[in-house]
mmCIF file of C-alpha atoms and ligand atoms in Angstrom:
data_model
loop_
_atom_site.group_PDB
_atom_site.id
_atom_site.type_symbol
_atom_site.label_atom_id
_atom_site.label_comp_id
_atom_site.label_asym_id
_atom_site.label_seq_id
_atom_site.Cartn_x
_atom_site.Cartn_y
_atom_site.Cartn_z
ATOM 1 C CA MET E 23 28.760 -17.181 -67.402
ATOM 2 C CA ARG E 24 31.933 -16.990 -65.112
ATOM 3 C CA ARG E 25 34.688 -19.247 -65.974
ATOM 4 C CA PRO E 26 34.294 -22.203 -63.935
ATOM 5 C CA LEU E 27 37.613 -22.841 -61.736
ATOM 6 C CA VAL E 28 38.377 -26.333 -59.805
ATOM 7 C CA ALA E 29 41.667 -25.591 -57.147
ATOM 8 C CA GLY E 30 42.663 -28.641 -55.395
ATOM 9 C CA ASN E 31 43.758 -28.198 -51.950
ATOM 10 C CA TRP E 32 46.623 -30.508 -51.408
ATOM 11 C CA LYS E 33 46.572 -29.696 -47.318
ATOM 12 C CA LEU E 34 49.386 -31.141 -45.426
ATOM 13 C CA ASN E 35 48.958 -34.395 -47.631
ATOM 14 C CA GLY E 36 51.602 -36.552 -49.538
ATOM 15 C CA SER E 37 55.465 -37.098 -50.847
ATOM 16 C CA GLY E 38 56.963 -37.086 -53.333
ATOM 17 C CA ALA E 39 56.327 -39.865 -54.891
ATOM 18 C CA SER E 40 52.497 -39.796 -54.099
ATOM 19 C CA ILE E 41 52.619 -36.200 -55.303
ATOM 20 C CA GLU E 42 54.514 -37.310 -59.189
ATOM 21 C CA ALA E 43 51.517 -39.582 -59.184
ATOM 22 C CA LEU E 44 48.828 -37.729 -58.684
ATOM 23 C CA VAL E 45 50.259 -34.355 -61.174
ATOM 24 C CA LYS E 46 50.701 -37.837 -63.911
ATOM 25 C CA GLY E 47 46.895 -38.265 -63.041
ATOM 26 C CA ILE E 48 45.991 -35.092 -63.285
ATOM 27 C CA LEU E 49 47.380 -34.372 -66.391
ATOM 28 C CA THR E 50 46.206 -37.376 -68.032
ATOM 29 C CA GLY E 51 42.895 -35.434 -68.569
ATOM 30 C CA ALA E 52 43.466 -31.911 -67.544
ATOM 31 C CA SER E 53 44.131 -31.298 -71.221
ATOM 32 C CA GLU E 54 40.111 -32.219 -73.347
ATOM 33 C CA LEU E 55 38.526 -29.537 -70.026
ATOM 34 C CA ASP E 56 40.384 -26.779 -71.615
ATOM 35 C CA ASP E 57 37.636 -24.276 -70.910
ATOM 36 C CA VAL E 58 38.177 -24.749 -66.794
ATOM 37 C CA SER E 59 41.583 -23.778 -64.963
ATOM 38 C CA ILE E 60 41.906 -25.888 -62.688
ATOM 39 C CA VAL E 61 45.225 -25.348 -60.141
ATOM 40 C CA VAL E 62 46.875 -27.335 -56.832
ATOM 41 C CA CYS E 63 47.834 -25.918 -53.899
ATOM 42 C CA ALA E 64 50.473 -28.202 -52.270
ATOM 43 C CA PRO E 65 53.178 -27.946 -49.901
ATOM 44 C CA TYR E 66 56.080 -25.549 -49.578
ATOM 45 C CA VAL E 67 58.366 -28.089 -49.829
ATOM 46 C CA TYR E 68 56.531 -29.599 -53.212
ATOM 47 C CA ILE E 69 56.174 -26.082 -54.739
ATOM 48 C CA PRO E 70 59.054 -26.570 -57.142
ATOM 49 C CA GLN E 71 58.301 -30.840 -57.967
ATOM 50 C CA THR E 72 55.465 -29.378 -58.796
ATOM 51 C CA ALA E 73 56.100 -26.984 -60.494
ATOM 52 C CA ASP E 74 57.790 -28.915 -62.935
ATOM 53 C CA LEU E 75 55.175 -31.947 -63.125
ATOM 54 C CA LEU E 76 53.072 -28.961 -64.497
ATOM 55 C CA LYS E 77 55.566 -27.486 -67.286
ATOM 56 C CA GLY E 78 53.910 -27.049 -70.410
ATOM 57 C CA SER E 79 50.197 -27.172 -69.190
ATOM 58 C CA GLU E 80 47.459 -25.168 -68.379
ATOM 59 C CA VAL E 81 47.677 -26.461 -64.804
ATOM 60 C CA GLY E 82 48.281 -24.356 -62.448
ATOM 61 C CA LEU E 83 49.943 -23.991 -58.847
ATOM 62 C CA GLY E 84 49.404 -22.097 -56.081
ATOM 63 C CA ALA E 85 50.110 -22.317 -52.448
ATOM 64 C CA GLN E 86 48.231 -23.006 -49.462
ATOM 65 C CA ASP E 87 49.710 -19.670 -47.207
ATOM 66 C CA VAL E 88 51.856 -16.798 -47.287
ATOM 67 C CA SER E 89 53.707 -14.539 -44.839
ATOM 68 C CA ASP E 90 51.887 -10.988 -44.964
ATOM 69 C CA GLN E 91 55.676 -9.506 -44.388
ATOM 70 C CA SER E 92 58.720 -9.332 -46.964
ATOM 71 C CA GLU E 93 61.682 -10.279 -45.692
ATOM 72 C CA GLY E 94 63.450 -10.211 -42.670
ATOM 73 C CA ALA E 95 63.549 -12.514 -39.013
ATOM 74 C CA PHE E 96 60.198 -13.959 -39.252
ATOM 75 C CA THR E 97 62.023 -17.795 -39.473
ATOM 76 C CA GLY E 98 59.333 -19.844 -40.888
ATOM 77 C CA GLU E 99 57.191 -18.372 -43.221
ATOM 78 C CA VAL E 100 57.711 -17.798 -47.069
ATOM 79 C CA SER E 101 57.037 -14.757 -49.030
ATOM 80 C CA ALA E 102 54.907 -14.264 -51.589
ATOM 81 C CA ALA E 103 57.723 -12.659 -54.040
ATOM 82 C CA MET E 104 59.186 -16.902 -53.214
ATOM 83 C CA LEU E 105 56.350 -18.519 -54.322
ATOM 84 C CA ASN E 106 56.635 -16.134 -57.515
ATOM 85 C CA GLU E 107 59.665 -17.120 -58.237
ATOM 86 C CA PHE E 108 59.207 -21.027 -57.459
ATOM 87 C CA GLY E 109 55.951 -20.919 -60.419
ATOM 88 C CA CYS E 110 53.661 -20.142 -58.139
ATOM 89 C CA GLN E 111 50.423 -17.698 -59.860
ATOM 90 C CA TYR E 112 47.625 -18.539 -57.135
ATOM 91 C CA VAL E 113 47.564 -18.338 -53.119
ATOM 92 C CA ILE E 114 45.603 -19.665 -50.455
ATOM 93 C CA VAL E 115 44.492 -16.753 -48.263
ATOM 94 C CA GLY E 116 42.636 -16.835 -44.294
ATOM 95 C CA HIS E 117 41.576 -20.628 -44.616
ATOM 96 C CA SER E 118 39.966 -20.897 -42.265
ATOM 97 C CA GLU E 119 42.514 -24.013 -40.778
ATOM 98 C CA ARG E 120 45.179 -20.789 -40.501
ATOM 99 C CA ARG E 121 42.154 -18.628 -38.965
ATOM 100 C CA ALA E 122 41.005 -21.537 -35.810
ATOM 101 C CA LEU E 123 43.931 -24.192 -35.355
ATOM 102 C CA PHE E 124 47.132 -20.737 -36.171
ATOM 103 C CA GLY E 125 45.462 -17.940 -34.822
ATOM 104 C CA GLU E 126 45.109 -16.250 -38.093
ATOM 105 C CA ARG E 127 42.764 -13.368 -37.480
ATOM 106 C CA ASP E 128 41.163 -10.825 -40.500
ATOM 107 C CA GLU E 129 43.302 -8.289 -40.284
ATOM 108 C CA ASP E 130 46.367 -11.305 -40.541
ATOM 109 C CA THR E 131 44.889 -12.736 -43.640
ATOM 110 C CA ALA E 132 44.080 -9.159 -45.518
ATOM 111 C CA GLY E 133 47.935 -8.085 -45.229
ATOM 112 C CA LYS E 134 48.597 -12.060 -46.476
ATOM 113 C CA PHE E 135 46.376 -10.422 -49.513
ATOM 114 C CA ALA E 136 47.845 -7.850 -50.296
ATOM 115 C CA ALA E 137 51.267 -9.003 -49.964
ATOM 116 C CA THR E 138 49.995 -11.601 -52.401
ATOM 117 C CA ARG E 139 49.067 -8.961 -54.704
ATOM 118 C CA LYS E 140 51.092 -7.373 -54.923
ATOM 119 C CA GLN E 141 54.215 -9.781 -56.606
ATOM 120 C CA GLY E 142 50.607 -10.408 -58.965
ATOM 121 C CA LEU E 143 50.322 -13.523 -57.717
ATOM 122 C CA ILE E 144 46.441 -14.712 -56.849
ATOM 123 C CA PRO E 145 44.818 -14.517 -53.905
ATOM 124 C CA VAL E 146 42.278 -17.609 -53.140
ATOM 125 C CA LEU E 147 40.722 -15.539 -49.845
ATOM 126 C CA CYS E 148 38.479 -18.009 -48.176
ATOM 127 C CA VAL E 149 36.256 -17.377 -45.763
ATOM 128 C CA GLY E 150 32.940 -18.882 -43.907
ATOM 129 C CA GLU E 151 31.087 -18.698 -40.857
ATOM 130 C CA SER E 152 31.123 -21.858 -38.250
ATOM 131 C CA LEU E 153 29.180 -24.072 -37.071
ATOM 132 C CA GLU E 154 28.266 -22.163 -34.077
ATOM 133 C CA GLU E 155 27.853 -19.493 -36.243
ATOM 134 C CA ARG E 156 25.301 -20.277 -38.350
ATOM 135 C CA GLU E 157 22.985 -21.904 -36.150
ATOM 136 C CA SER E 158 22.965 -18.643 -34.044
ATOM 137 C CA GLY E 159 22.252 -17.070 -37.667
ATOM 138 C CA ILE E 160 24.972 -14.722 -37.835
ATOM 139 C CA THR E 161 26.805 -17.093 -41.074
ATOM 140 C CA GLU E 162 26.176 -12.972 -43.322
ATOM 141 C CA ALA E 163 27.366 -10.663 -40.025
ATOM 142 C CA VAL E 164 31.046 -13.295 -39.823
ATOM 143 C CA VAL E 165 31.388 -13.353 -44.152
ATOM 144 C CA GLY E 166 30.542 -9.807 -44.180
ATOM 145 C CA ARG E 167 33.172 -9.277 -41.696
ATOM 146 C CA GLN E 168 36.239 -11.259 -43.407
ATOM 147 C CA LEU E 169 35.092 -9.991 -46.421
ATOM 148 C CA ASP E 170 35.360 -6.288 -45.627
ATOM 149 C CA ALA E 171 39.202 -6.721 -44.193
ATOM 150 C CA VAL E 172 40.218 -6.748 -46.893
ATOM 151 C CA ILE E 173 38.551 -4.453 -48.993
ATOM 152 C CA ALA E 174 39.764 -1.924 -46.119
ATOM 153 C CA LEU E 175 42.866 -3.199 -46.298
ATOM 154 C CA GLU E 176 42.768 -3.046 -50.504
ATOM 155 C CA GLY E 177 40.474 -1.920 -51.783
ATOM 156 C CA VAL E 178 37.197 -3.409 -53.367
ATOM 157 C CA GLU E 179 39.149 -3.297 -56.760
ATOM 158 C CA ALA E 180 41.730 -5.738 -55.996
ATOM 159 C CA LEU E 181 38.601 -8.357 -55.887
ATOM 160 C CA ALA E 182 38.180 -8.582 -59.292
ATOM 161 C CA ASP E 183 42.133 -9.990 -60.640
ATOM 162 C CA ALA E 184 41.093 -12.740 -56.921
ATOM 163 C CA VAL E 185 39.477 -15.684 -56.065
ATOM 164 C CA ILE E 186 36.896 -16.064 -52.764
ATOM 165 C CA ALA E 187 36.137 -19.191 -51.506
ATOM 166 C CA TYR E 188 32.922 -19.475 -49.702
ATOM 167 C CA GLU E 189 34.020 -22.236 -46.342
ATOM 168 C CA PRO E 190 31.446 -22.582 -43.797
ATOM 169 C CA VAL E 191 33.442 -24.592 -41.217
ATOM 170 C CA TRP E 192 31.159 -27.338 -40.260
ATOM 171 C CA ALA E 193 31.074 -28.245 -44.281
ATOM 172 C CA ILE E 194 35.003 -28.754 -44.424
ATOM 173 C CA GLY E 195 36.330 -32.149 -44.260
ATOM 174 C CA THR E 196 32.691 -33.582 -42.291
ATOM 175 C CA GLY E 197 30.604 -35.238 -45.663
ATOM 176 C CA LYS E 198 28.192 -32.702 -44.785
ATOM 177 C CA THR E 199 27.904 -30.858 -47.652
ATOM 178 C CA ALA E 200 25.917 -26.832 -47.815
ATOM 179 C CA SER E 201 23.284 -27.699 -49.540
ATOM 180 C CA PRO E 202 23.428 -26.289 -53.092
ATOM 181 C CA GLN E 203 20.199 -23.070 -52.003
ATOM 182 C CA GLN E 204 22.562 -22.695 -48.505
ATOM 183 C CA ALA E 205 25.526 -22.452 -50.543
ATOM 184 C CA GLN E 206 23.948 -20.520 -53.329
ATOM 185 C CA ASP E 207 22.370 -17.652 -50.524
ATOM 186 C CA VAL E 208 26.107 -16.749 -49.357
ATOM 187 C CA HIS E 209 27.246 -17.097 -52.328
ATOM 188 C CA ALA E 210 24.765 -13.992 -53.840
ATOM 189 C CA PHE E 211 25.825 -12.190 -50.072
ATOM 190 C CA ILE E 212 29.338 -12.044 -50.406
ATOM 191 C CA ARG E 213 28.445 -10.934 -55.128
ATOM 192 C CA GLY E 214 25.978 -8.691 -53.448
ATOM 193 C CA ARG E 215 28.091 -7.171 -50.849
ATOM 194 C CA ILE E 216 31.227 -6.247 -53.355
ATOM 195 C CA ALA E 217 27.920 -4.935 -55.996
ATOM 196 C CA ALA E 218 26.994 -2.144 -53.205
ATOM 197 C CA LEU E 219 31.075 -1.131 -53.737
ATOM 198 C CA ASN E 220 31.544 -1.579 -57.468
ATOM 199 C CA GLY E 221 29.505 -3.402 -59.885
ATOM 200 C CA ASP E 222 32.139 -4.434 -62.686
ATOM 201 C CA VAL E 223 34.109 -6.210 -59.941
ATOM 202 C CA ALA E 224 30.935 -8.256 -58.432
ATOM 203 C CA GLU E 225 30.529 -9.764 -61.690
ATOM 204 C CA LYS E 226 33.721 -10.485 -62.411
ATOM 205 C CA VAL E 227 34.785 -12.360 -59.461
ATOM 206 C CA GLN E 228 34.881 -16.125 -59.255
ATOM 207 C CA ILE E 229 33.638 -17.157 -55.720
ATOM 208 C CA LEU E 230 33.974 -20.751 -55.048
ATOM 209 C CA TYR E 231 31.889 -23.498 -53.137
ATOM 210 C CA GLY E 232 34.339 -25.170 -50.897
ATOM 211 C CA GLY E 233 33.919 -27.954 -48.389
ATOM 212 C CA SER E 234 32.444 -31.782 -48.996
ATOM 213 C CA VAL E 235 31.903 -31.607 -52.925
ATOM 214 C CA LYS E 236 32.652 -34.820 -54.891
ATOM 215 C CA GLY E 237 31.979 -35.679 -57.813
ATOM 216 C CA SER E 238 28.658 -37.785 -56.841
ATOM 217 C CA ASN E 239 27.789 -33.227 -55.128
ATOM 218 C CA ALA E 240 29.574 -30.931 -57.795
ATOM 219 C CA ALA E 241 27.388 -30.197 -60.544
ATOM 220 C CA GLU E 242 24.367 -29.398 -59.115
ATOM 221 C CA LEU E 243 26.524 -26.994 -57.055
ATOM 222 C CA PHE E 244 28.626 -25.487 -59.757
ATOM 223 C CA ALA E 245 25.178 -24.944 -61.465
ATOM 224 C CA MET E 246 24.466 -22.889 -58.384
ATOM 225 C CA ALA E 247 24.117 -18.887 -60.485
ATOM 226 C CA ASP E 248 26.802 -17.638 -58.037
ATOM 227 C CA ILE E 249 28.854 -20.320 -57.993
ATOM 228 C CA ASP E 250 32.177 -20.352 -60.313
ATOM 229 C CA GLY E 251 33.558 -23.746 -58.661
ATOM 230 C CA GLY E 252 35.607 -25.420 -55.897
ATOM 231 C CA LEU E 253 38.041 -25.297 -53.289
ATOM 232 C CA ILE E 254 38.582 -29.336 -52.924
ATOM 233 C CA GLY E 255 40.576 -30.342 -50.032
ATOM 234 C CA GLY E 256 40.012 -34.710 -49.909
ATOM 235 C CA ALA E 257 38.517 -35.187 -53.079
ATOM 236 C CA SER E 258 41.808 -33.349 -54.373
ATOM 237 C CA LEU E 259 44.268 -36.414 -53.755
ATOM 238 C CA ASN E 260 42.964 -38.372 -56.216
ATOM 239 C CA ALA E 261 43.318 -37.677 -59.471
ATOM 240 C CA GLN E 262 39.970 -39.655 -60.562
ATOM 241 C CA ASP E 263 38.067 -38.066 -58.475
ATOM 242 C CA PHE E 264 39.149 -34.449 -58.096
ATOM 243 C CA LEU E 265 39.367 -35.277 -62.946
ATOM 244 C CA ALA E 266 35.176 -36.039 -62.214
ATOM 245 C CA ILE E 267 34.920 -32.409 -60.445
ATOM 246 C CA CYS E 268 36.363 -30.129 -63.065
ATOM 247 C CA GLN E 269 34.345 -32.273 -65.692
ATOM 248 C CA ALA E 270 31.273 -30.870 -63.354
ATOM 249 C CA GLY E 271 33.025 -27.583 -64.327
ATOM 250 C CA HIS E 272 33.062 -27.314 -67.424
ATOM 251 C CA ASN E 273 29.737 -29.571 -67.828
ATOM 252 C CA ALA E 274 28.544 -26.828 -66.066
ATOM 253 C CA ASN E 275 29.719 -24.442 -68.561
ATOM 254 C CA HIS E 276 28.187 -25.822 -71.683
HETATM 255 P P1 13P D 6 37.214 -31.207 -48.198
HETATM 256 O O1 13P D 6 36.725 -30.887 -49.499
HETATM 257 O O2 13P D 6 37.604 -31.993 -47.649
HETATM 258 O O3 13P D 6 36.191 -31.076 -47.411
HETATM 259 O O4 13P D 6 37.984 -29.367 -47.385
HETATM 260 C C1 13P D 6 38.303 -28.291 -48.490
HETATM 261 C C2 13P D 6 38.944 -27.289 -47.850
HETATM 262 O O5 13P D 6 38.951 -27.181 -47.004
HETATM 263 C C3 13P D 6 39.268 -27.243 -49.352
HETATM 264 O O6 13P D 6 40.566 -26.032 -48.985
#
């Protein structure tokens, strides 16, 4: 089995005080789950604080977005080199909220994926369909297109050291989780599309599920053959809830 990975995406939430309490809470349980990679993705300004709190632990640090540019006149942007300097190891790219609310296109996401890798950081590439797209029967076409944009720019080999997160938009923050079989079907499609180009990369790449994952449904999702962990929104804001999901990753590995 691939090593399970559970990543928290805090989105636009938290304060210095709440993040300190959250990280300290996560660290009380994380050390016993040493066969699971645990990562937290903080808002940019809290990255230095989170890095300090995580020092000496095995919990990884990520950002929620990055510029596709390396430097220059791009007001408001943050580069992968800056994230690297402040201790990030992971960067979420192409989250559906960036795509839907901020107009990020497939080629923009691919550029961010490339910028992340160039700094030796691990991109967490998000893909997923909207409810309308699912109901029109074009889930695979949408996810395939999102994946192909990255492969076209960086080559399939680039996915060997990357993480993919399948996040159906209709399951994000809605309490409506994809069924384990619905998620597995898309994960198998993603792995199959990669396998058609390179079997070794397909075997290696971690594919996470995201969308209303909780302690109560994580075990059944993580039991599926092609689901290697989760990208967690709401439930990552509470240490006990997040640790329950990490525990499910540990149990799935045994
Ligand atoms: P929720 O877990 O709140 O549904 O969010 C999922 C998500 O978007 C993680 O990136």
